[in-house]
C-alpha cells in the first residue's frame, strides 16, 4: 500500500498498525524524507461490499432453503436434479 506524507507529499511508510476491528485499522505512518520527519496516524476503514463473499452466499442460500416449506424444498431440488441431467 503506497502512502504519502500529508505535510510534504514525499513517500511515507507504515511503521505499525493497530487493528481495532477487522473493519477499522489505525496505521502509524512516518515520512521517509529525513528533512521532514513527519509522523501521523491514518485510519483504514471498510467501506462497502461490491460482491458478497462466496462463503456468505452459501450461508444465505442455506438459510433461505431451510425457511421454505418441505414441499417447496423438494420441488426446488427436483428442478435442480432435472437441470443437472439435461
Ligand atoms: Zn513529509
PDB file of N, CA, C and O and ligand atoms in Angstrom:
ATOM      1  N   UNK A   1       0.849  -1.189   0.000  1.00  0.00           N
ATOM      2  CA  UNK A   1       0.000   0.000   0.000  1.00  0.00           C
ATOM      3  C   UNK A   1       0.888   1.244   0.000  1.00  0.00           C
ATOM      4  O   UNK A   1       1.749   1.399   0.861  1.00  0.00           O
ATOM      5  N   UNK A   2       0.708   2.104  -1.000  1.00  0.00           N
ATOM      6  CA  UNK A   2       1.509   3.311  -1.102  1.00  0.00           C
ATOM      7  C   UNK A   2       0.884   4.400  -0.238  1.00  0.00           C
ATOM      8  O   UNK A   2      -0.319   4.607  -0.260  1.00  0.00           O
ATOM      9  N   UNK A   3       1.749   5.094   0.499  1.00  0.00           N
ATOM     10  CA  UNK A   3       1.237   6.155   1.373  1.00  0.00           C
ATOM     11  C   UNK A   3       2.165   7.369   1.250  1.00  0.00           C
ATOM     12  O   UNK A   3       3.375   7.212   1.053  1.00  0.00           O
ATOM     13  N   UNK A   4       1.584   8.546   1.308  1.00  0.00           N
ATOM     14  CA  UNK A   4       2.361   9.774   1.129  1.00  0.00           C
ATOM     15  C   UNK A   4       2.199  10.688   2.340  1.00  0.00           C
ATOM     16  O   UNK A   4       1.123  10.730   2.953  1.00  0.00           O
ATOM     17  N   UNK A   5       3.245  11.424   2.629  1.00  0.00           N
ATOM     18  CA  UNK A   5       3.237  12.364   3.743  1.00  0.00           C
ATOM     19  C   UNK A   5       2.150  13.415   3.525  1.00  0.00           C
ATOM     20  O   UNK A   5       2.053  14.009   2.456  1.00  0.00           O
ATOM     21  N   UNK A   6       1.351  13.623   4.547  1.00  0.00           N
ATOM     22  CA  UNK A   6       0.262  14.599   4.422  1.00  0.00           C
ATOM     23  C   UNK A   6       0.780  16.033   4.556  1.00  0.00           C
ATOM     24  O   UNK A   6       0.044  16.980   4.319  1.00  0.00           O
ATOM     25  N   UNK A   7       2.056  16.201   4.914  1.00  0.00           N
ATOM     26  CA  UNK A   7       2.628  17.540   5.040  1.00  0.00           C
ATOM     27  C   UNK A   7       3.434  17.930   3.802  1.00  0.00           C
ATOM     28  O   UNK A   7       3.179  18.961   3.188  1.00  0.00           O
ATOM     29  N   UNK A   8       4.415  17.072   3.399  1.00  0.00           N
ATOM     30  CA  UNK A   8       5.309  17.454   2.305  1.00  0.00           C
ATOM     31  C   UNK A   8       5.045  16.675   1.009  1.00  0.00           C
ATOM     32  O   UNK A   8       5.576  17.037  -0.040  1.00  0.00           O
ATOM     33  N   UNK A   9       4.268  15.602   1.054  1.00  0.00           N
ATOM     34  CA  UNK A   9       3.936  14.852  -0.157  1.00  0.00           C
ATOM     35  C   UNK A   9       4.952  13.781  -0.517  1.00  0.00           C
ATOM     36  O   UNK A   9       4.763  13.062  -1.499  1.00  0.00           O
ATOM     37  N   UNK A  10       6.036  13.641   0.243  1.00  0.00           N
ATOM     38  CA  UNK A  10       7.024  12.591  -0.033  1.00  0.00           C
ATOM     39  C   UNK A  10       6.444  11.224   0.325  1.00  0.00           C
ATOM     40  O   UNK A  10       5.426  11.136   1.015  1.00  0.00           O
ATOM     41  N   UNK A  11       7.145  10.172  -0.165  1.00  0.00           N
ATOM     42  CA  UNK A  11       6.714   8.830   0.198  1.00  0.00           C
ATOM     43  C   UNK A  11       6.824   8.633   1.695  1.00  0.00           C
ATOM     44  O   UNK A  11       7.742   9.132   2.337  1.00  0.00           O
ATOM     45  N   UNK A  12       5.862   7.894   2.232  1.00  0.00           N
ATOM     46  CA  UNK A  12       5.905   7.558   3.647  1.00  0.00           C
ATOM     47  C   UNK A  12       5.869   6.061   3.804  1.00  0.00           C
ATOM     48  O   UNK A  12       5.752   5.331   2.823  1.00  0.00           O
ATOM     49  N   UNK A  13       6.000   5.597   5.026  1.00  0.00           N
ATOM     50  CA  UNK A  13       5.871   4.159   5.271  1.00  0.00           C
ATOM     51  C   UNK A  13       5.016   3.932   6.504  1.00  0.00           C
ATOM     52  O   UNK A  13       4.933   4.791   7.387  1.00  0.00           O
ATOM     53  N   UNK A  14       4.375   2.767   6.523  1.00  0.00           N
ATOM     54  CA  UNK A  14       3.558   2.388   7.678  1.00  0.00           C
ATOM     55  C   UNK A  14       4.481   1.669   8.649  1.00  0.00           C
ATOM     56  O   UNK A  14       5.018   0.609   8.326  1.00  0.00           O
ATOM     57  N   UNK A  15       4.697   2.253   9.818  1.00  0.00           N
ATOM     58  CA  UNK A  15       5.635   1.642  10.765  1.00  0.00           C
ATOM     59  C   UNK A  15       4.945   0.586  11.631  1.00  0.00           C
ATOM     60  O   UNK A  15       5.567  -0.383  12.033  1.00  0.00           O
ATOM     61  N   UNK A  16       3.681   0.790  11.902  1.00  0.00           N
ATOM     62  CA  UNK A  16       2.938  -0.234  12.650  1.00  0.00           C
ATOM     63  C   UNK A  16       1.446  -0.040  12.416  1.00  0.00           C
ATOM     64  O   UNK A  16       1.008   0.994  11.889  1.00  0.00           O
ATOM     65  N   UNK A  17       0.679  -1.042  12.802  1.00  0.00           N
ATOM     66  CA  UNK A  17      -0.771  -0.977  12.637  1.00  0.00           C
ATOM     67  C   UNK A  17      -1.444  -1.506  13.888  1.00  0.00           C
ATOM     68  O   UNK A  17      -0.928  -2.400  14.565  1.00  0.00           O
ATOM     69  N   UNK A  18      -2.581  -0.908  14.191  1.00  0.00           N
ATOM     70  CA  UNK A  18      -3.363  -1.337  15.352  1.00  0.00           C
ATOM     71  C   UNK A  18      -4.747  -1.705  14.852  1.00  0.00           C
ATOM     72  O   UNK A  18      -5.516  -0.833  14.416  1.00  0.00           O
ATOM     73  N   UNK A  19      -5.055  -3.022  14.861  1.00  0.00           N
ATOM     74  CA  UNK A  19      -6.334  -3.487  14.330  1.00  0.00           C
ATOM     75  C   UNK A  19      -7.381  -3.429  15.437  1.00  0.00           C
ATOM     76  O   UNK A  19      -7.402  -4.286  16.317  1.00  0.00           O
ATOM     77  N   UNK A  20      -8.225  -2.393  15.402  1.00  0.00           N
ATOM     78  CA  UNK A  20      -9.265  -2.248  16.431  1.00  0.00           C
ATOM     79  C   UNK A  20     -10.401  -3.220  16.162  1.00  0.00           C
ATOM     80  O   UNK A  20     -10.947  -3.823  17.082  1.00  0.00           O
ATOM     81  N   UNK A  21     -10.779  -3.359  14.891  1.00  0.00           N
ATOM     82  CA  UNK A  21     -11.726  -4.385  14.443  1.00  0.00           C
ATOM     83  C   UNK A  21     -11.235  -4.824  13.069  1.00  0.00           C
ATOM     84  O   UNK A  21     -10.298  -4.226  12.528  1.00  0.00           O
ATOM     85  N   UNK A  22     -11.882  -5.845  12.484  1.00  0.00           N
ATOM     86  CA  UNK A  22     -11.495  -6.269  11.133  1.00  0.00           C
ATOM     87  C   UNK A  22     -11.778  -5.167  10.113  1.00  0.00           C
ATOM     88  O   UNK A  22     -11.189  -5.128   9.049  1.00  0.00           O
ATOM     89  N   UNK A  23     -12.671  -4.255  10.457  1.00  0.00           N
ATOM     90  CA  UNK A  23     -13.080  -3.213   9.520  1.00  0.00           C
ATOM     91  C   UNK A  23     -12.486  -1.844   9.856  1.00  0.00           C
ATOM     92  O   UNK A  23     -12.774  -0.864   9.176  1.00  0.00           O
ATOM     93  N   UNK A  24     -11.668  -1.767  10.921  1.00  0.00           N
ATOM     94  CA  UNK A  24     -11.096  -0.470  11.294  1.00  0.00           C
ATOM     95  C   UNK A  24      -9.691  -0.678  11.840  1.00  0.00           C
ATOM     96  O   UNK A  24      -9.502  -1.281  12.891  1.00  0.00           O
ATOM     97  N   UNK A  25      -8.701  -0.165  11.096  1.00  0.00           N
ATOM     98  CA  UNK A  25      -7.298  -0.337  11.462  1.00  0.00           C
ATOM     99  C   UNK A  25      -6.640   1.042  11.518  1.00  0.00           C
ATOM    100  O   UNK A  25      -6.820   1.863  10.621  1.00  0.00           O
ATOM    101  N   UNK A  26      -5.877   1.290  12.583  1.00  0.00           N
ATOM    102  CA  UNK A  26      -5.092   2.527  12.689  1.00  0.00           C
ATOM    103  C   UNK A  26      -3.709   2.250  12.137  1.00  0.00           C
ATOM    104  O   UNK A  26      -3.053   1.275  12.536  1.00  0.00           O
ATOM    105  N   UNK A  27      -3.242   3.091  11.203  1.00  0.00           N
ATOM    106  CA  UNK A  27      -1.926   2.935  10.595  1.00  0.00           C
ATOM    107  C   UNK A  27      -1.016   4.038  11.128  1.00  0.00           C
ATOM    108  O   UNK A  27      -1.334   5.226  10.993  1.00  0.00           O
ATOM    109  N   UNK A  28       0.093   3.640  11.745  1.00  0.00           N
ATOM    110  CA  UNK A  28       1.071   4.615  12.230  1.00  0.00           C
ATOM    111  C   UNK A  28       2.097   4.808  11.125  1.00  0.00           C
ATOM    112  O   UNK A  28       2.762   3.856  10.712  1.00  0.00           O
ATOM    113  N   UNK A  29       2.200   6.050  10.644  1.00  0.00           N
ATOM    114  CA  UNK A  29       2.976   6.320   9.434  1.00  0.00           C
ATOM    115  C   UNK A  29       4.102   7.306   9.731  1.00  0.00           C
ATOM    116  O   UNK A  29       4.006   8.124  10.649  1.00  0.00           O
ATOM    117  N   UNK A  30       5.154   7.203   8.897  1.00  0.00           N
ATOM    118  CA  UNK A  30       6.238   8.174   9.017  1.00  0.00           C
ATOM    119  C   UNK A  30       6.745   8.559   7.631  1.00  0.00           C
ATOM    120  O   UNK A  30       6.815   7.736   6.722  1.00  0.00           O
ATOM    121  N   UNK A  31       7.055   9.847   7.491  1.00  0.00           N
ATOM    122  CA  UNK A  31       7.578  10.376   6.239  1.00  0.00           C
ATOM    123  C   UNK A  31       9.012   9.871   6.049  1.00  0.00           C
ATOM    124  O   UNK A  31       9.796   9.833   7.000  1.00  0.00           O
ATOM    125  N   UNK A  32       9.341   9.458   4.802  1.00  0.00           N
ATOM    126  CA  UNK A  32      10.678   8.932   4.524  1.00  0.00           C
ATOM    127  C   UNK A  32      11.679  10.033   4.186  1.00  0.00           C
ATOM    128  O   UNK A  32      12.873   9.775   4.052  1.00  0.00           O
ATOM    129  N   UNK A  33      11.183  11.278   4.045  1.00  0.00           N
ATOM    130  CA  UNK A  33      12.098  12.394   3.794  1.00  0.00           C
ATOM    131  C   UNK A  33      12.707  12.831   5.136  1.00  0.00           C
ATOM    132  O   UNK A  33      12.003  13.327   6.023  1.00  0.00           O
ATOM    133  N   UNK A  34      14.041  12.631   5.264  1.00  0.00           N
ATOM    134  CA  UNK A  34      14.729  12.917   6.531  1.00  0.00           C
ATOM    135  C   UNK A  34      14.578  14.383   6.942  1.00  0.00           C
ATOM    136  O   UNK A  34      14.593  14.707   8.137  1.00  0.00           O
ATOM    137  N   UNK A  35      14.421  15.292   5.948  1.00  0.00           N
ATOM    138  CA  UNK A  35      14.299  16.716   6.263  1.00  0.00           C
ATOM    139  C   UNK A  35      12.911  17.042   6.820  1.00  0.00           C
ATOM    140  O   UNK A  35      12.697  18.111   7.376  1.00  0.00           O
ATOM    141  N   UNK A  36      11.952  16.133   6.616  1.00  0.00           N
ATOM    142  CA  UNK A  36      10.577  16.358   7.105  1.00  0.00           C
ATOM    143  C   UNK A  36      10.372  15.656   8.446  1.00  0.00           C
ATOM    144  O   UNK A  36      10.195  16.300   9.474  1.00  0.00           O
ATOM    145  N   UNK A  37      10.402  14.338   8.415  1.00  0.00           N
ATOM    146  CA  UNK A  37      10.294  13.575   9.660  1.00  0.00           C
ATOM    147  C   UNK A  37       8.902  13.532  10.276  1.00  0.00           C
ATOM    148  O   UNK A  37       8.721  13.138  11.430  1.00  0.00           O
ATOM    149  N   UNK A  38       7.889  13.938   9.488  1.00  0.00           N
ATOM    150  CA  UNK A  38       6.510  13.928   9.986  1.00  0.00           C
ATOM    151  C   UNK A  38       6.063  12.494  10.314  1.00  0.00           C
ATOM    152  O   UNK A  38       6.339  11.571   9.549  1.00  0.00           O
ATOM    153  N   UNK A  39       5.413  12.322  11.441  1.00  0.00           N
ATOM    154  CA  UNK A  39       4.765  11.041  11.755  1.00  0.00           C
ATOM    155  C   UNK A  39       3.293  11.332  11.998  1.00  0.00           C
ATOM    156  O   UNK A  39       2.931  12.390  12.520  1.00  0.00           O
ATOM    157  N   UNK A  40       2.436  10.395  11.572  1.00  0.00           N
ATOM    158  CA  UNK A  40       0.990  10.626  11.700  1.00  0.00           C
ATOM    159  C   UNK A  40       0.241   9.301  11.764  1.00  0.00           C
ATOM    160  O   UNK A  40       0.811   8.238  11.553  1.00  0.00           O
ATOM    161  N   UNK A  41      -1.021   9.400  12.094  1.00  0.00           N
ATOM    162  CA  UNK A  41      -1.882   8.220  12.157  1.00  0.00           C
ATOM    163  C   UNK A  41      -2.953   8.361  11.081  1.00  0.00           C
ATOM    164  O   UNK A  41      -3.577   9.415  10.955  1.00  0.00           O
ATOM    165  N   UNK A  42      -3.115   7.302  10.274  1.00  0.00           N
ATOM    166  CA  UNK A  42      -4.173   7.259   9.270  1.00  0.00           C
ATOM    167  C   UNK A  42      -5.115   6.113   9.632  1.00  0.00           C
ATOM    168  O   UNK A  42      -4.711   5.125  10.235  1.00  0.00           O
ATOM    169  N   UNK A  43      -6.379   6.269   9.278  1.00  0.00           N
ATOM    170  CA  UNK A  43      -7.351   5.217   9.551  1.00  0.00           C
ATOM    171  C   UNK A  43      -7.705   4.475   8.271  1.00  0.00           C
ATOM    172  O   UNK A  43      -7.964   5.087   7.241  1.00  0.00           O
ATOM    173  N   UNK A  44      -7.674   3.154   8.342  1.00  0.00           N
ATOM    174  CA  UNK A  44      -8.072   2.316   7.219  1.00  0.00           C
ATOM    175  C   UNK A  44      -9.403   1.683   7.602  1.00  0.00           C
ATOM    176  O   UNK A  44      -9.485   0.945   8.576  1.00  0.00           O
ATOM    177  N   UNK A  45     -10.447   2.020   6.859  1.00  0.00           N
ATOM    178  CA  UNK A  45     -11.775   1.511   7.232  1.00  0.00           C
ATOM    179  C   UNK A  45     -12.416   0.755   6.074  1.00  0.00           C
ATOM    180  O   UNK A  45     -12.166   1.048   4.904  1.00  0.00           O
ATOM    181  N   UNK A  46     -13.233  -0.222   6.417  1.00  0.00           N
ATOM    182  CA  UNK A  46     -14.048  -0.920   5.428  1.00  0.00           C
ATOM    183  C   UNK A  46     -15.107   0.058   4.932  1.00  0.00           C
ATOM    184  O   UNK A  46     -15.674   0.815   5.716  1.00  0.00           O
ATOM    185  N   UNK A  47     -15.349   0.069   3.623  1.00  0.00           N
ATOM    186  CA  UNK A  47     -16.376   0.955   3.087  1.00  0.00           C
ATOM    187  C   UNK A  47     -17.652   0.183   2.760  1.00  0.00           C
ATOM    188  O   UNK A  47     -18.653   0.299   3.459  1.00  0.00           O
ATOM    189  N   UNK A  48     -17.632  -0.615   1.720  1.00  0.00           N
ATOM    190  CA  UNK A  48     -18.836  -1.377   1.379  1.00  0.00           C
ATOM    191  C   UNK A  48     -18.477  -2.564   0.501  1.00  0.00           C
ATOM    192  O   UNK A  48     -17.418  -2.585  -0.113  1.00  0.00           O
ATOM    193  N   UNK A  49     -19.351  -3.515   0.418  1.00  0.00           N
ATOM    194  CA  UNK A  49     -19.134  -4.733  -0.362  1.00  0.00           C
ATOM    195  C   UNK A  49     -19.533  -4.501  -1.812  1.00  0.00           C
ATOM    196  O   UNK A  49     -20.566  -3.887  -2.077  1.00  0.00           O
ATOM    197  N   UNK A  50     -18.688  -4.969  -2.744  1.00  0.00           N
ATOM    198  CA  UNK A  50     -19.051  -4.923  -4.156  1.00  0.00           C
ATOM    199  C   UNK A  50     -19.687  -6.249  -4.575  1.00  0.00           C
ATOM    200  O   UNK A  50     -20.657  -6.276  -5.309  1.00  0.00           O
ATOM    201  N   UNK A  51     -19.097  -7.347  -4.127  1.00  0.00           N
ATOM    202  CA  UNK A  51     -19.667  -8.673  -4.383  1.00  0.00           C
ATOM    203  C   UNK A  51     -19.529  -9.473  -3.092  1.00  0.00           C
ATOM    204  O   UNK A  51     -18.440  -9.535  -2.530  1.00  0.00           O
ATOM    205  N   UNK A  52     -20.624 -10.065  -2.611  1.00  0.00           N
ATOM    206  CA  UNK A  52     -20.530 -10.779  -1.335  1.00  0.00           C
ATOM    207  C   UNK A  52     -19.590 -11.966  -1.428  1.00  0.00           C
ATOM    208  O   UNK A  52     -19.389 -12.529  -2.504  1.00  0.00           O
ATOM    209  N   UNK A  53     -19.002 -12.325  -0.299  1.00  0.00           N
ATOM    210  CA  UNK A  53     -18.136 -13.496  -0.208  1.00  0.00           C
ATOM    211  C   UNK A  53     -18.909 -14.743  -0.593  1.00  0.00           C
ATOM    212  O   UNK A  53     -20.092 -14.878  -0.277  1.00  0.00           O
ATOM    213  N   UNK A  54     -18.254 -15.683  -1.277  1.00  0.00           N
ATOM    214  CA  UNK A  54     -18.895 -16.945  -1.638  1.00  0.00           C
ATOM    215  C   UNK A  54     -19.350 -17.674  -0.381  1.00  0.00           C
ATOM    216  O   UNK A  54     -20.366 -18.366  -0.387  1.00  0.00           O
ATOM    217  N   UNK A  55     -18.611 -17.510   0.722  1.00  0.00           N
ATOM    218  CA  UNK A  55     -18.998 -18.153   1.985  1.00  0.00           C
ATOM    219  C   UNK A  55     -20.314 -17.579   2.492  1.00  0.00           C
ATOM    220  O   UNK A  55     -21.169 -18.299   2.976  1.00  0.00           O
ATOM    221  N   UNK A  56     -20.479 -16.241   2.366  1.00  0.00           N
ATOM    222  CA  UNK A  56     -21.732 -15.619   2.797  1.00  0.00           C
ATOM    223  C   UNK A  56     -22.891 -16.105   1.938  1.00  0.00           C
ATOM    224  O   UNK A  56     -23.979 -16.347   2.429  1.00  0.00           O
ATOM    225  N   UNK A  57     -22.652 -16.249   0.621  1.00  0.00           N
ATOM    226  CA  UNK A  57     -23.716 -16.704  -0.283  1.00  0.00           C
ATOM    227  C   UNK A  57     -24.212 -18.080   0.128  1.00  0.00           C
ATOM    228  O   UNK A  57     -25.407 -18.337   0.139  1.00  0.00           O
ATOM    229  N   UNK A  58     -23.285 -18.989   0.477  1.00  0.00           N
ATOM    230  CA  UNK A  58     -23.668 -20.333   0.906  1.00  0.00           C
ATOM    231  C   UNK A  58     -24.568 -20.271   2.140  1.00  0.00           C
ATOM    232  O   UNK A  58     -25.575 -20.962   2.224  1.00  0.00           O
ATOM    233  N   UNK A  59     -24.190 -19.411   3.096  1.00  0.00           N
ATOM    234  CA  UNK A  59     -24.975 -19.298   4.336  1.00  0.00           C
ATOM    235  C   UNK A  59     -26.356 -18.724   4.039  1.00  0.00           C
ATOM    236  O   UNK A  59     -27.376 -19.226   4.512  1.00  0.00           O
ATOM    237  N   UNK A  60     -26.393 -17.665   3.193  1.00  0.00           N
ATOM    238  CA  UNK A  60     -27.670 -17.049   2.847  1.00  0.00           C
ATOM    239  C   UNK A  60     -28.586 -18.049   2.155  1.00  0.00           C
ATOM    240  O   UNK A  60     -29.767 -18.157   2.456  1.00  0.00           O
ATOM    241  N   UNK A  61     -27.996 -18.801   1.217  1.00  0.00           N
ATOM    242  CA  UNK A  61     -28.760 -19.776   0.447  1.00  0.00           C
ATOM    243  C   UNK A  61     -29.311 -20.860   1.363  1.00  0.00           C
ATOM    244  O   UNK A  61     -30.485 -21.228   1.288  1.00  0.00           O
ATOM    245  N   UNK A  62     -28.456 -21.355   2.271  1.00  0.00           N
ATOM    246  CA  UNK A  62     -28.881 -22.404   3.198  1.00  0.00           C
ATOM    247  C   UNK A  62     -30.013 -21.898   4.092  1.00  0.00           C
ATOM    248  O   UNK A  62     -31.019 -22.593   4.283  1.00  0.00           O
ATOM    249  N   UNK A  63     -29.868 -20.660   4.619  1.00  0.00           N
ATOM    250  CA  UNK A  63     -30.905 -20.102   5.492  1.00  0.00           C
ATOM    251  C   UNK A  63     -32.229 -19.965   4.751  1.00  0.00           C
ATOM    252  O   UNK A  63     -33.287 -20.263   5.294  1.00  0.00           O
ATOM    253  N   UNK A  64     -32.159 -19.489   3.499  1.00  0.00           N
ATOM    254  CA  UNK A  64     -33.383 -19.333   2.701  1.00  0.00           C
ATOM    255  C   UNK A  64     -34.052 -20.685   2.481  1.00  0.00           C
ATOM    256  O   UNK A  64     -35.266 -20.830   2.627  1.00  0.00           O
ATOM    257  N   UNK A  65     -33.247 -21.681   2.094  1.00  0.00           N
ATOM    258  CA  UNK A  65     -33.795 -23.012   1.805  1.00  0.00           C
ATOM    259  C   UNK A  65     -34.427 -23.621   3.058  1.00  0.00           C
ATOM    260  O   UNK A  65     -35.492 -24.231   2.988  1.00  0.00           O
ATOM    261  N   UNK A  66     -33.759 -23.453   4.199  1.00  0.00           N
ATOM    262  CA  UNK A  66     -34.253 -24.044   5.448  1.00  0.00           C
ATOM    263  C   UNK A  66     -35.600 -23.447   5.845  1.00  0.00           C
ATOM    264  O   UNK A  66     -36.441 -24.118   6.439  1.00  0.00           O
ATOM    265  N   UNK A  67     -35.821 -22.160   5.488  1.00  0.00           N
ATOM    266  CA  UNK A  67     -37.067 -21.494   5.865  1.00  0.00           C
ATOM    267  C   UNK A  67     -38.238 -21.871   4.955  1.00  0.00           C
ATOM    268  O   UNK A  67     -39.388 -21.580   5.273  1.00  0.00           O
ATOM    269  N   UNK A  68     -37.938 -22.495   3.822  1.00  0.00           N
ATOM    270  CA  UNK A  68     -39.015 -22.871   2.891  1.00  0.00           C
ATOM    271  C   UNK A  68     -39.777 -24.087   3.424  1.00  0.00           C
ATOM    272  O   UNK A  68     -39.200 -24.929   4.106  1.00  0.00           O
ATOM    273  N   UNK A  69     -41.086 -24.184   3.105  1.00  0.00           N
ATOM    274  CA  UNK A  69     -41.830 -25.393   3.475  1.00  0.00           C
ATOM    275  C   UNK A  69     -41.218 -26.604   2.771  1.00  0.00           C
ATOM    276  O   UNK A  69     -40.710 -26.463   1.648  1.00  0.00           O
ATOM    277  N   UNK A  70     -41.262 -27.798   3.413  1.00  0.00           N
ATOM    278  CA  UNK A  70     -40.629 -29.000   2.847  1.00  0.00           C
ATOM    279  C   UNK A  70     -41.053 -29.278   1.397  1.00  0.00           C
ATOM    280  O   UNK A  70     -40.216 -29.669   0.579  1.00  0.00           O
ATOM    281  N   UNK A  71     -42.325 -29.067   1.078  1.00  0.00           N
ATOM    282  CA  UNK A  71     -42.798 -29.354  -0.283  1.00  0.00           C
ATOM    283  C   UNK A  71     -42.070 -28.468  -1.300  1.00  0.00           C
ATOM    284  O   UNK A  71     -41.651 -28.924  -2.375  1.00  0.00           O
ATOM    285  N   UNK A  72     -41.880 -27.212  -0.934  1.00  0.00           N
ATOM    286  CA  UNK A  72     -41.200 -26.272  -1.838  1.00  0.00           C
ATOM    287  C   UNK A  72     -39.701 -26.625  -1.956  1.00  0.00           C
ATOM    288  O   UNK A  72     -39.117 -26.500  -3.031  1.00  0.00           O
ATOM    289  N   UNK A  73     -39.117 -27.085  -0.826  1.00  0.00           N
ATOM    290  CA  UNK A  73     -37.710 -27.537  -0.868  1.00  0.00           C
ATOM    291  C   UNK A  73     -37.563 -28.688  -1.854  1.00  0.00           C
ATOM    292  O   UNK A  73     -36.670 -28.684  -2.704  1.00  0.00           O
ATOM    293  N   UNK A  74     -38.478 -29.683  -1.749  1.00  0.00           N
ATOM    294  CA  UNK A  74     -38.404 -30.852  -2.644  1.00  0.00           C
ATOM    295  C   UNK A  74     -38.544 -30.424  -4.100  1.00  0.00           C
ATOM    296  O   UNK A  74     -37.821 -30.885  -4.968  1.00  0.00           O
ATOM    297  N   UNK A  75     -39.494 -29.491  -4.340  1.00  0.00           N
ATOM    298  CA  UNK A  75     -39.734 -29.006  -5.706  1.00  0.00           C
ATOM    299  C   UNK A  75     -38.460 -28.388  -6.280  1.00  0.00           C
ATOM    300  O   UNK A  75     -38.075 -28.658  -7.416  1.00  0.00           O
ATOM    301  N   UNK A  76     -37.780 -27.567  -5.457  1.00  0.00           N
ATOM    302  CA  UNK A  76     -36.544 -26.923  -5.909  1.00  0.00           C
ATOM    303  C   UNK A  76     -35.462 -27.955  -6.225  1.00  0.00           C
ATOM    304  O   UNK A  76     -34.798 -27.881  -7.257  1.00  0.00           O
ATOM    305  N   UNK A  77     -35.304 -28.936  -5.319  1.00  0.00           N
ATOM    306  CA  UNK A  77     -34.269 -29.953  -5.539  1.00  0.00           C
ATOM    307  C   UNK A  77     -34.585 -30.809  -6.757  1.00  0.00           C
ATOM    308  O   UNK A  77     -33.688 -31.221  -7.491  1.00  0.00           O
ATOM    309  N   UNK A  78     -35.905 -31.070  -6.988  1.00  0.00           N
ATOM    310  CA  UNK A  78     -36.302 -31.825  -8.184  1.00  0.00           C
ATOM    311  C   UNK A  78     -35.900 -31.050  -9.440  1.00  0.00           C
ATOM    312  O   UNK A  78     -35.344 -31.609 -10.382  1.00  0.00           O
ATOM    313  N   UNK A  79     -36.146 -29.742  -9.431  1.00  0.00           N
ATOM    314  CA  UNK A  79     -35.792 -28.910 -10.597  1.00  0.00           C
ATOM    315  C   UNK A  79     -34.279 -28.912 -10.809  1.00  0.00           C
ATOM    316  O   UNK A  79     -33.800 -29.009 -11.942  1.00  0.00           O
ATOM    317  N   UNK A  80     -33.508 -28.817  -9.710  1.00  0.00           N
ATOM    318  CA  UNK A  80     -32.052 -28.813  -9.822  1.00  0.00           C
ATOM    319  C   UNK A  80     -31.565 -30.143 -10.418  1.00  0.00           C
ATOM    320  O   UNK A  80     -30.680 -30.163 -11.269  1.00  0.00           O
ATOM    321  N   UNK A  81     -32.185 -31.250  -9.977  1.00  0.00           N
ATOM    322  CA  UNK A  81     -31.825 -32.575 -10.485  1.00  0.00           C
ATOM    323  C   UNK A  81     -32.059 -32.695 -11.959  1.00  0.00           C
ATOM    324  O   UNK A  81     -31.223 -33.187 -12.708  1.00  0.00           O
ATOM    325  N   UNK A  82     -33.214 -32.145 -12.427  1.00  0.00           N
ATOM    326  CA  UNK A  82     -33.545 -32.214 -13.864  1.00  0.00           C
ATOM    327  C   UNK A  82     -32.529 -31.417 -14.678  1.00  0.00           C
ATOM    328  O   UNK A  82     -32.093 -31.841 -15.725  1.00  0.00           O
ATOM    329  N   UNK A  83     -32.139 -30.210 -14.160  1.00  0.00           N
ATOM    330  CA  UNK A  83     -31.204 -29.373 -14.900  1.00  0.00           C
ATOM    331  C   UNK A  83     -29.823 -30.020 -14.969  1.00  0.00           C
ATOM    332  O   UNK A  83     -29.119 -29.878 -15.953  1.00  0.00           O
ATOM    333  N   UNK A  84     -29.444 -30.737 -13.892  1.00  0.00           N
ATOM    334  CA  UNK A  84     -28.125 -31.360 -13.865  1.00  0.00           C
ATOM    335  C   UNK A  84     -28.042 -32.485 -14.891  1.00  0.00           C
ATOM    336  O   UNK A  84     -26.996 -32.700 -15.502  1.00  0.00           O
ATOM    337  N   UNK A  85     -29.167 -33.192 -15.099  1.00  0.00           N
ATOM    338  CA  UNK A  85     -29.199 -34.308 -16.042  1.00  0.00           C
ATOM    339  C   UNK A  85     -29.254 -33.790 -17.477  1.00  0.00           C
ATOM    340  O   UNK A  85     -28.585 -34.307 -18.368  1.00  0.00           O
ATOM    341  N   UNK A  86     -30.043 -32.704 -17.694  1.00  0.00           N
ATOM    342  CA  UNK A  86     -30.255 -32.188 -19.054  1.00  0.00           C
ATOM    343  C   UNK A  86     -28.973 -31.624 -19.667  1.00  0.00           C
ATOM    344  O   UNK A  86     -28.059 -31.274 -18.993  1.00  0.00           O
TER     345      UNK A  86
HETATM  346 ZN1  LIG B   1       6.990  14.726   4.946  1.00  0.00          ZN
END
